mmCIF file with all atom_site columns, C-alpha atoms and ligand atoms in Angstrom:
data_model
loop_
_atom_site.group_PDB
_atom_site.id
_atom_site.type_symbol
_atom_site.label_atom_id
_atom_site.label_alt_id
_atom_site.label_comp_id
_atom_site.label_asym_id
_atom_site.label_entity_id
_atom_site.label_seq_id
_atom_site.pdbx_PDB_ins_code
_atom_site.Cartn_x
_atom_site.Cartn_y
_atom_site.Cartn_z
_atom_site.occupancy
_atom_site.B_iso_or_equiv
_atom_site.pdbx_formal_charge
_atom_site.auth_seq_id
_atom_site.auth_comp_id
_atom_site.auth_asym_id
_atom_site.auth_atom_id
_atom_site.pdbx_PDB_model_num
ATOM   1   C CA . MET A 1 1   ? -30.697 -14.550 -5.004  1.00 0.00 ? 1   MET A CA 1
ATOM   2   C CA . ALA A 1 2   ? -28.109 -12.631 -5.868  1.00 0.00 ? 2   ALA A CA 1
ATOM   3   C CA . LEU A 1 3   ? -24.990 -14.058 -6.687  1.00 0.00 ? 3   LEU A CA 1
ATOM   4   C CA . ILE A 1 4   ? -21.530 -13.190 -6.104  1.00 0.00 ? 4   ILE A CA 1
ATOM   5   C CA . ALA A 1 5   ? -18.209 -14.119 -6.948  1.00 0.00 ? 5   ALA A CA 1
ATOM   6   C CA . VAL A 1 6   ? -14.731 -13.830 -5.492  1.00 0.00 ? 6   VAL A CA 1
ATOM   7   C CA . ILE A 1 7   ? -11.958 -14.616 -7.469  1.00 0.00 ? 7   ILE A CA 1
ATOM   8   C CA . ASP A 1 8   ? -8.467  -14.917 -6.735  1.00 0.00 ? 8   ASP A CA 1
ATOM   9   C CA . SER A 1 9   ? -4.726  -16.721 -7.280  1.00 0.00 ? 9   SER A CA 1
ATOM   10  C CA . GLY A 1 10  ? -6.111  -19.138 -4.841  1.00 0.00 ? 10  GLY A CA 1
ATOM   11  C CA . ILE A 1 11  ? -6.438  -19.541 -1.333  1.00 0.00 ? 11  ILE A CA 1
ATOM   12  C CA . GLY A 1 12  ? -6.417  -15.716 -0.769  1.00 0.00 ? 12  GLY A CA 1
ATOM   13  C CA . GLY A 1 13  ? -9.657  -14.519 -1.547  1.00 0.00 ? 13  GLY A CA 1
ATOM   14  C CA . LEU A 1 14  ? -11.497 -17.313 1.055   1.00 0.00 ? 14  LEU A CA 1
ATOM   15  C CA . THR A 1 15  ? -9.841  -14.657 3.952   1.00 0.00 ? 15  THR A CA 1
ATOM   16  C CA . VAL A 1 16  ? -11.727 -12.142 2.057   1.00 0.00 ? 16  VAL A CA 1
ATOM   17  C CA . LEU A 1 17  ? -15.213 -15.279 1.326   1.00 0.00 ? 17  LEU A CA 1
ATOM   18  C CA . LYS A 1 18  ? -15.428 -15.478 4.378   1.00 0.00 ? 18  LYS A CA 1
ATOM   19  C CA . ARG A 1 19  ? -16.082 -12.348 5.414   1.00 0.00 ? 19  ARG A CA 1
ATOM   20  C CA . LEU A 1 20  ? -17.893 -11.821 2.923   1.00 0.00 ? 20  LEU A CA 1
ATOM   21  C CA . ARG A 1 21  ? -20.212 -14.451 3.899   1.00 0.00 ? 21  ARG A CA 1
ATOM   22  C CA . ASN A 1 22  ? -20.428 -13.534 7.650   1.00 0.00 ? 22  ASN A CA 1
ATOM   23  C CA . ASP A 1 23  ? -21.549 -9.645  6.405   1.00 0.00 ? 23  ASP A CA 1
ATOM   24  C CA . PHE A 1 24  ? -23.716 -10.596 3.459   1.00 0.00 ? 24  PHE A CA 1
ATOM   25  C CA . LYS A 1 25  ? -26.306 -13.213 4.521   1.00 0.00 ? 25  LYS A CA 1
ATOM   26  C CA . GLY A 1 26  ? -28.678 -12.932 2.113   1.00 0.00 ? 26  GLY A CA 1
ATOM   27  C CA . PHE A 1 27  ? -26.180 -13.861 -0.846  1.00 0.00 ? 27  PHE A CA 1
ATOM   28  C CA . ASN A 1 28  ? -25.163 -16.685 -2.993  1.00 0.00 ? 28  ASN A CA 1
ATOM   29  C CA . PHE A 1 29  ? -21.219 -17.136 -3.222  1.00 0.00 ? 29  PHE A CA 1
ATOM   30  C CA . VAL A 1 30  ? -19.415 -18.655 -6.660  1.00 0.00 ? 30  VAL A CA 1
ATOM   31  C CA . TYR A 1 31  ? -14.910 -18.769 -5.427  1.00 0.00 ? 31  TYR A CA 1
ATOM   32  C CA . TYR A 1 32  ? -12.626 -19.094 -8.329  1.00 0.00 ? 32  TYR A CA 1
ATOM   33  C CA . GLY A 1 33  ? -9.424  -19.911 -6.964  1.00 0.00 ? 33  GLY A CA 1
ATOM   34  C CA . ASP A 1 34  ? -6.807  -19.998 -10.183 1.00 0.00 ? 34  ASP A CA 1
ATOM   35  C CA . ASN A 1 35  ? -5.134  -22.804 -8.155  1.00 0.00 ? 35  ASN A CA 1
ATOM   36  C CA . GLU A 1 36  ? -2.406  -23.662 -10.499 1.00 0.00 ? 36  GLU A CA 1
ATOM   37  C CA . ASN A 1 37  ? -1.953  -21.266 -11.639 1.00 0.00 ? 37  ASN A CA 1
ATOM   38  C CA . VAL A 1 38  ? -0.790  -19.296 -8.021  1.00 0.00 ? 38  VAL A CA 1
ATOM   39  C CA . PRO A 1 39  ? 1.533   -17.588 -7.048  1.00 0.00 ? 39  PRO A CA 1
ATOM   40  C CA . TYR A 1 40  ? 0.293   -14.018 -9.327  1.00 0.00 ? 40  TYR A CA 1
ATOM   41  C CA . GLY A 1 41  ? 2.446   -11.788 -8.038  1.00 0.00 ? 41  GLY A CA 1
ATOM   42  C CA . ASN A 1 42  ? 5.565   -12.852 -10.081 1.00 0.00 ? 42  ASN A CA 1
ATOM   43  C CA . LYS A 1 43  ? 3.521   -12.851 -13.434 1.00 0.00 ? 43  LYS A CA 1
ATOM   44  C CA . THR A 1 44  ? 4.145   -10.485 -15.961 1.00 0.00 ? 44  THR A CA 1
ATOM   45  C CA . ILE A 1 45  ? 1.266   -8.309  -17.320 1.00 0.00 ? 45  ILE A CA 1
ATOM   46  C CA . ASN A 1 46  ? 0.035   -10.438 -20.448 1.00 0.00 ? 46  ASN A CA 1
ATOM   47  C CA . GLU A 1 47  ? 0.085   -13.392 -18.204 1.00 0.00 ? 47  GLU A CA 1
ATOM   48  C CA . LEU A 1 48  ? -1.823  -11.660 -15.759 1.00 0.00 ? 48  LEU A CA 1
ATOM   49  C CA . LYS A 1 49  ? -3.937  -10.159 -18.307 1.00 0.00 ? 49  LYS A CA 1
ATOM   50  C CA . ASP A 1 50  ? -4.964  -14.104 -19.674 1.00 0.00 ? 50  ASP A CA 1
ATOM   51  C CA . ARG A 1 51  ? -5.140  -15.243 -16.209 1.00 0.00 ? 51  ARG A CA 1
ATOM   52  C CA . LEU A 1 52  ? -8.349  -12.493 -15.762 1.00 0.00 ? 52  LEU A CA 1
ATOM   53  C CA . GLU A 1 53  ? -9.430  -13.294 -19.245 1.00 0.00 ? 53  GLU A CA 1
ATOM   54  C CA . ASN A 1 54  ? -9.982  -16.785 -18.460 1.00 0.00 ? 54  ASN A CA 1
ATOM   55  C CA . ILE A 1 55  ? -10.723 -16.466 -15.173 1.00 0.00 ? 55  ILE A CA 1
ATOM   56  C CA . LEU A 1 56  ? -13.799 -13.903 -15.757 1.00 0.00 ? 56  LEU A CA 1
ATOM   57  C CA . ASN A 1 57  ? -14.646 -16.190 -18.776 1.00 0.00 ? 57  ASN A CA 1
ATOM   58  C CA . ASP A 1 58  ? -15.185 -19.392 -16.609 1.00 0.00 ? 58  ASP A CA 1
ATOM   59  C CA . LEU A 1 59  ? -17.538 -17.055 -14.406 1.00 0.00 ? 59  LEU A CA 1
ATOM   60  C CA . SER A 1 60  ? -19.285 -15.313 -17.235 1.00 0.00 ? 60  SER A CA 1
ATOM   61  C CA . SER A 1 61  ? -21.831 -19.078 -17.506 1.00 0.00 ? 61  SER A CA 1
ATOM   62  C CA . TYR A 1 62  ? -22.638 -17.641 -13.930 1.00 0.00 ? 62  TYR A CA 1
ATOM   63  C CA . ASN A 1 63  ? -24.508 -14.684 -14.533 1.00 0.00 ? 63  ASN A CA 1
ATOM   64  C CA . PRO A 1 64  ? -23.075 -13.377 -11.187 1.00 0.00 ? 64  PRO A CA 1
ATOM   65  C CA . ASP A 1 65  ? -24.219 -9.634  -10.209 1.00 0.00 ? 65  ASP A CA 1
ATOM   66  C CA . CYS A 1 66  ? -20.971 -8.823  -9.047  1.00 0.00 ? 66  CYS A CA 1
ATOM   67  C CA . LEU A 1 67  ? -17.105 -9.577  -8.970  1.00 0.00 ? 67  LEU A CA 1
ATOM   68  C CA . VAL A 1 68  ? -15.210 -9.534  -6.062  1.00 0.00 ? 68  VAL A CA 1
ATOM   69  C CA . VAL A 1 69  ? -11.366 -9.244  -7.462  1.00 0.00 ? 69  VAL A CA 1
ATOM   70  C CA . ALA A 1 70  ? -9.823  -10.484 -3.689  1.00 0.00 ? 70  ALA A CA 1
ATOM   71  C CA . CYS A 1 71  ? -6.778  -10.198 -4.944  1.00 0.00 ? 71  CYS A CA 1
ATOM   72  C CA . ASN A 1 72  ? -4.795  -7.507  -4.021  1.00 0.00 ? 72  ASN A CA 1
ATOM   73  C CA . THR A 1 73  ? -2.336  -8.206  -7.458  1.00 0.00 ? 73  THR A CA 1
ATOM   74  C CA . LEU A 1 74  ? -5.022  -7.849  -10.499 1.00 0.00 ? 74  LEU A CA 1
ATOM   75  C CA . SER A 1 75  ? -6.977  -4.728  -7.684  1.00 0.00 ? 75  SER A CA 1
ATOM   76  C CA . VAL A 1 76  ? -3.697  -2.843  -8.626  1.00 0.00 ? 76  VAL A CA 1
ATOM   77  C CA . THR A 1 77  ? -2.611  -4.589  -12.537 1.00 0.00 ? 77  THR A CA 1
ATOM   78  C CA . PHE A 1 78  ? -5.996  -3.909  -13.753 1.00 0.00 ? 78  PHE A CA 1
ATOM   79  C CA . GLU A 1 79  ? -7.369  -1.515  -11.574 1.00 0.00 ? 79  GLU A CA 1
ATOM   80  C CA . ASN A 1 80  ? -8.601  1.041   -14.617 1.00 0.00 ? 80  ASN A CA 1
ATOM   81  C CA . ASP A 1 81  ? -9.735  -1.552  -16.800 1.00 0.00 ? 81  ASP A CA 1
ATOM   82  C CA . LEU A 1 82  ? -12.002 -3.912  -13.787 1.00 0.00 ? 82  LEU A CA 1
ATOM   83  C CA . LEU A 1 83  ? -14.257 -0.223  -12.848 1.00 0.00 ? 83  LEU A CA 1
ATOM   84  C CA . LYS A 1 84  ? -15.552 -0.896  -16.204 1.00 0.00 ? 84  LYS A CA 1
ATOM   85  C CA . TYR A 1 85  ? -16.304 -4.342  -16.053 1.00 0.00 ? 85  TYR A CA 1
ATOM   86  C CA . GLU A 1 86  ? -20.162 -5.252  -17.587 1.00 0.00 ? 86  GLU A CA 1
ATOM   87  C CA . ILE A 1 87  ? -21.433 -5.160  -13.927 1.00 0.00 ? 87  ILE A CA 1
ATOM   88  C CA . PRO A 1 88  ? -19.695 -4.287  -10.582 1.00 0.00 ? 88  PRO A CA 1
ATOM   89  C CA . VAL A 1 89  ? -16.413 -4.605  -9.484  1.00 0.00 ? 89  VAL A CA 1
ATOM   90  C CA . VAL A 1 90  ? -15.433 -4.421  -5.778  1.00 0.00 ? 90  VAL A CA 1
ATOM   91  C CA . LEU A 1 91  ? -12.011 -4.721  -5.780  1.00 0.00 ? 91  LEU A CA 1
ATOM   92  C CA . THR A 1 92  ? -8.844  -5.453  -3.188  1.00 0.00 ? 92  THR A CA 1
ATOM   93  C CA . LEU A 1 93  ? -6.635  -2.013  -2.274  1.00 0.00 ? 93  LEU A CA 1
ATOM   94  C CA . PRO A 1 94  ? -3.914  -2.406  0.600   1.00 0.00 ? 94  PRO A CA 1
ATOM   95  C CA . PRO A 1 95  ? -5.704  0.143   2.951   1.00 0.00 ? 95  PRO A CA 1
ATOM   96  C CA . TYR A 1 96  ? -2.842  2.978   3.831   1.00 0.00 ? 96  TYR A CA 1
ATOM   97  C CA . ASN A 1 97  ? -4.191  5.294   6.656   1.00 0.00 ? 97  ASN A CA 1
ATOM   98  C CA . LYS A 1 98  ? -1.229  7.603   7.648   1.00 0.00 ? 98  LYS A CA 1
ATOM   99  C CA . GLN A 1 99  ? 3.432   8.081   7.612   1.00 0.00 ? 99  GLN A CA 1
ATOM   100 C CA . GLY A 1 100 ? 4.564   5.351   9.281   1.00 0.00 ? 100 GLY A CA 1
ATOM   101 C CA . ASP A 1 101 ? 2.401   1.994   7.581   1.00 0.00 ? 101 ASP A CA 1
ATOM   102 C CA . TYR A 1 102 ? 4.925   0.581   5.535   1.00 0.00 ? 102 TYR A CA 1
ATOM   103 C CA . LEU A 1 103 ? 3.154   -2.629  3.468   1.00 0.00 ? 103 LEU A CA 1
ATOM   104 C CA . LEU A 1 104 ? 3.990   -6.076  2.612   1.00 0.00 ? 104 LEU A CA 1
ATOM   105 C CA . CYS A 1 105 ? 3.098   -7.588  -0.447  1.00 0.00 ? 105 CYS A CA 1
ATOM   106 C CA . THR A 1 106 ? 3.485   -9.410  -3.191  1.00 0.00 ? 106 THR A CA 1
ATOM   107 C CA . PRO A 1 107 ? 6.565   -7.639  -6.381  1.00 0.00 ? 107 PRO A CA 1
ATOM   108 C CA . ASN A 1 108 ? 3.387   -7.213  -8.876  1.00 0.00 ? 108 ASN A CA 1
ATOM   109 C CA . THR A 1 109 ? 1.597   -5.118  -6.370  1.00 0.00 ? 109 THR A CA 1
ATOM   110 C CA . SER A 1 110 ? 4.668   -3.365  -4.599  1.00 0.00 ? 110 SER A CA 1
ATOM   111 C CA . ASN A 1 111 ? 5.219   -1.902  -9.318  1.00 0.00 ? 111 ASN A CA 1
ATOM   112 C CA . SER A 1 112 ? 1.631   -0.685  -9.446  1.00 0.00 ? 112 SER A CA 1
ATOM   113 C CA . GLY A 1 113 ? 0.641   2.773   -10.051 1.00 0.00 ? 113 GLY A CA 1
ATOM   114 C CA . TYR A 1 114 ? -1.669  2.312   -6.519  1.00 0.00 ? 114 TYR A CA 1
ATOM   115 C CA . VAL A 1 115 ? 0.676   1.778   -4.545  1.00 0.00 ? 115 VAL A CA 1
ATOM   116 C CA . LYS A 1 116 ? 3.756   3.983   -5.886  1.00 0.00 ? 116 LYS A CA 1
ATOM   117 C CA . LYS A 1 117 ? 1.136   6.524   -5.056  1.00 0.00 ? 117 LYS A CA 1
ATOM   118 C CA . ASN A 1 118 ? -0.321  5.850   -1.774  1.00 0.00 ? 118 ASN A CA 1
ATOM   119 C CA . PHE A 1 119 ? 3.235   4.331   0.060   1.00 0.00 ? 119 PHE A CA 1
ATOM   120 C CA . GLY A 1 120 ? 5.653   5.964   -2.110  1.00 0.00 ? 120 GLY A CA 1
ATOM   121 C CA . GLY A 1 121 ? 9.096   3.181   -0.877  1.00 0.00 ? 121 GLY A CA 1
ATOM   122 C CA . ASN A 1 122 ? 7.610   2.348   1.897   1.00 0.00 ? 122 ASN A CA 1
ATOM   123 C CA . VAL A 1 123 ? 7.299   -1.346  0.099   1.00 0.00 ? 123 VAL A CA 1
ATOM   124 C CA . LEU A 1 124 ? 8.713   -4.870  0.550   1.00 0.00 ? 124 LEU A CA 1
ATOM   125 C CA . PRO A 1 125 ? 7.888   -7.152  -2.098  1.00 0.00 ? 125 PRO A CA 1
ATOM   126 C CA . LEU A 1 126 ? 7.798   -10.644 -0.686  1.00 0.00 ? 126 LEU A CA 1
ATOM   127 C CA . PRO A 1 127 ? 8.914   -12.875 -3.720  1.00 0.00 ? 127 PRO A CA 1
ATOM   128 C CA . MET A 1 128 ? 7.685   -16.259 -1.515  1.00 0.00 ? 128 MET A CA 1
ATOM   129 C CA . LEU A 1 129 ? 5.278   -15.148 0.543   1.00 0.00 ? 129 LEU A CA 1
ATOM   130 C CA . ALA A 1 130 ? 1.830   -16.063 -0.809  1.00 0.00 ? 130 ALA A CA 1
ATOM   131 C CA . SER A 1 131 ? 3.190   -19.528 -2.147  1.00 0.00 ? 131 SER A CA 1
ATOM   132 C CA . GLU A 1 132 ? 4.953   -20.522 0.380   1.00 0.00 ? 132 GLU A CA 1
ATOM   133 C CA . ILE A 1 133 ? 1.487   -19.832 2.259   1.00 0.00 ? 133 ILE A CA 1
ATOM   134 C CA . GLU A 1 134 ? -0.540  -21.523 -0.142  1.00 0.00 ? 134 GLU A CA 1
ATOM   135 C CA . ARG A 1 135 ? 1.322   -24.481 0.357   1.00 0.00 ? 135 ARG A CA 1
ATOM   136 C CA . ASN A 1 136 ? 1.625   -24.999 3.647   1.00 0.00 ? 136 ASN A CA 1
ATOM   137 C CA . VAL A 1 137 ? -1.801  -23.322 4.952   1.00 0.00 ? 137 VAL A CA 1
ATOM   138 C CA . LEU A 1 138 ? -2.346  -26.549 6.555   1.00 0.00 ? 138 LEU A CA 1
ATOM   139 C CA . ASN A 1 139 ? 0.711   -26.075 9.038   1.00 0.00 ? 139 ASN A CA 1
ATOM   140 C CA . LEU A 1 140 ? 0.780   -22.527 9.015   1.00 0.00 ? 140 LEU A CA 1
ATOM   141 C CA . SER A 1 141 ? 4.110   -23.447 11.511  1.00 0.00 ? 141 SER A CA 1
ATOM   142 C CA . ASN A 1 142 ? 5.911   -24.850 8.731   1.00 0.00 ? 142 ASN A CA 1
ATOM   143 C CA . VAL A 1 143 ? 5.857   -21.371 6.192   1.00 0.00 ? 143 VAL A CA 1
ATOM   144 C CA . ARG A 1 144 ? 9.360   -19.001 6.462   1.00 0.00 ? 144 ARG A CA 1
ATOM   145 C CA . VAL A 1 145 ? 8.651   -15.625 6.794   1.00 0.00 ? 145 VAL A CA 1
ATOM   146 C CA . ASP A 1 146 ? 12.075  -14.411 8.152   1.00 0.00 ? 146 ASP A CA 1
ATOM   147 C CA . TYR A 1 147 ? 14.782  -13.988 5.598   1.00 0.00 ? 147 TYR A CA 1
ATOM   148 C CA . ASP A 1 148 ? 11.842  -10.827 3.881   1.00 0.00 ? 148 ASP A CA 1
ATOM   149 C CA . LEU A 1 149 ? 11.258  -9.589  7.241   1.00 0.00 ? 149 LEU A CA 1
ATOM   150 C CA . LYS A 1 150 ? 14.399  -8.396  7.720   1.00 0.00 ? 150 LYS A CA 1
ATOM   151 C CA . GLY A 1 151 ? 13.970  -5.749  5.288   1.00 0.00 ? 151 GLY A CA 1
ATOM   152 C CA . VAL A 1 152 ? 11.587  -3.541  7.171   1.00 0.00 ? 152 VAL A CA 1
ATOM   153 C CA . PRO A 1 153 ? 13.629  -1.337  8.570   1.00 0.00 ? 153 PRO A CA 1
ATOM   154 C CA . ASN A 1 154 ? 12.846  0.558   12.094  1.00 0.00 ? 154 ASN A CA 1
ATOM   155 C CA . TYR A 1 155 ? 10.357  3.398   10.939  1.00 0.00 ? 155 TYR A CA 1
ATOM   156 C CA . ALA A 1 156 ? 8.027   1.310   10.474  1.00 0.00 ? 156 ALA A CA 1
ATOM   157 C CA . LYS A 1 157 ? 5.232   1.524   13.199  1.00 0.00 ? 157 LYS A CA 1
ATOM   158 C CA . ARG A 1 158 ? 2.421   -0.525  10.886  1.00 0.00 ? 158 ARG A CA 1
ATOM   159 C CA . LEU A 1 159 ? 2.547   -2.888  8.570   1.00 0.00 ? 159 LEU A CA 1
ATOM   160 C CA . VAL A 1 160 ? -0.063  -3.772  5.922   1.00 0.00 ? 160 VAL A CA 1
ATOM   161 C CA . LEU A 1 161 ? -0.442  -6.905  4.760   1.00 0.00 ? 161 LEU A CA 1
ATOM   162 C CA . GLY A 1 162 ? -1.321  -6.038  0.606   1.00 0.00 ? 162 GLY A CA 1
ATOM   163 C CA . CYS A 1 163 ? -1.929  -9.876  -0.324  1.00 0.00 ? 163 CYS A CA 1
ATOM   164 C CA . THR A 1 164 ? -5.223  -11.871 0.798   1.00 0.00 ? 164 THR A CA 1
ATOM   165 C CA . HIS A 1 165 ? -2.547  -14.300 1.051   1.00 0.00 ? 165 HIS A CA 1
ATOM   166 C CA . TYR A 1 166 ? -0.940  -12.952 4.530   1.00 0.00 ? 166 TYR A CA 1
ATOM   167 C CA . LEU A 1 167 ? -4.067  -12.436 6.243   1.00 0.00 ? 167 LEU A CA 1
ATOM   168 C CA . TYR A 1 168 ? -3.206  -15.721 6.883   1.00 0.00 ? 168 TYR A CA 1
ATOM   169 C CA . LEU A 1 169 ? -0.600  -14.917 8.912   1.00 0.00 ? 169 LEU A CA 1
ATOM   170 C CA . GLU A 1 170 ? -2.360  -12.634 10.580  1.00 0.00 ? 170 GLU A CA 1
ATOM   171 C CA . GLU A 1 171 ? -5.232  -15.389 11.810  1.00 0.00 ? 171 GLU A CA 1
ATOM   172 C CA . LYS A 1 172 ? -2.586  -17.855 13.069  1.00 0.00 ? 172 LYS A CA 1
ATOM   173 C CA . PRO A 1 173 ? 1.041   -16.176 13.018  1.00 0.00 ? 173 PRO A CA 1
ATOM   174 C CA . PRO A 1 174 ? 3.919   -18.844 12.547  1.00 0.00 ? 174 PRO A CA 1
HETATM 175 N N1 . DGL B 2 .   ? -3.949  -13.482 -3.266  1.00 0.00 ? 1   DGL B N1 1
HETATM 176 C C1 . DGL B 2 .   ? -3.343  -12.556 -4.099  1.00 0.00 ? 1   DGL B C1 1
HETATM 177 C C2 . DGL B 2 .   ? -2.710  -11.437 -3.633  1.00 0.00 ? 1   DGL B C2 1
HETATM 178 O O1 . DGL B 2 .   ? -3.904  -11.083 -3.163  1.00 0.00 ? 1   DGL B O1 1
HETATM 179 C C3 . DGL B 2 .   ? -2.232  -13.006 -4.573  1.00 0.00 ? 1   DGL B C3 1
HETATM 180 C C4 . DGL B 2 .   ? -0.460  -13.723 -4.144  1.00 0.00 ? 1   DGL B C4 1
HETATM 181 C C5 . DGL B 2 .   ? 0.043   -14.363 -5.862  1.00 0.00 ? 1   DGL B C5 1
HETATM 182 O O2 . DGL B 2 .   ? -1.293  -15.219 -6.176  1.00 0.00 ? 1   DGL B O2 1
HETATM 183 O O3 . DGL B 2 .   ? 0.637   -13.874 -5.840  1.00 0.00 ? 1   DGL B O3 1
HETATM 184 O O4 . DGL B 2 .   ? -2.441  -10.775 -4.309  1.00 0.00 ? 1   DGL B O4 1
#
């Protein structure tokens, strides 16, 4: 049976794994959450590169058939490198639909070429939110978001959640 490897800095990618397990019933999965090194959103590019290399190294013994990068930060930062990887890679890129879309994401994601190209300045980088969710996942009402979300302008018509950690709030808003 084919094996799909799913990776993230921590618990964020479990939101993606849940959907994958539902949609791809005939597959096996291995999940790598780098909890020890979360958050990725504020790390330097070199630090991120080290983390990614480490994860791919650790996973190589499983011989996965496909890699799902369930982390927007890694996906947008290493988009081009990842697509040249030795097995098929699926990236998690924040979806852009139309004007009025406003992206909430990590600082590294907001600095990426992909986000600059698609969202322009309509981005609010949230330095703390992924860590807050990671720490409070068992009690999401403890997640503090207000101070961050004050930066969203009135013209924003749709908030795009550009970090897999944020999907916990979609399911159960604090
Ligand atoms: N869940 C990841 C993302 O989608 C990383 C968040 C973080 O570790 O800062 O960007």
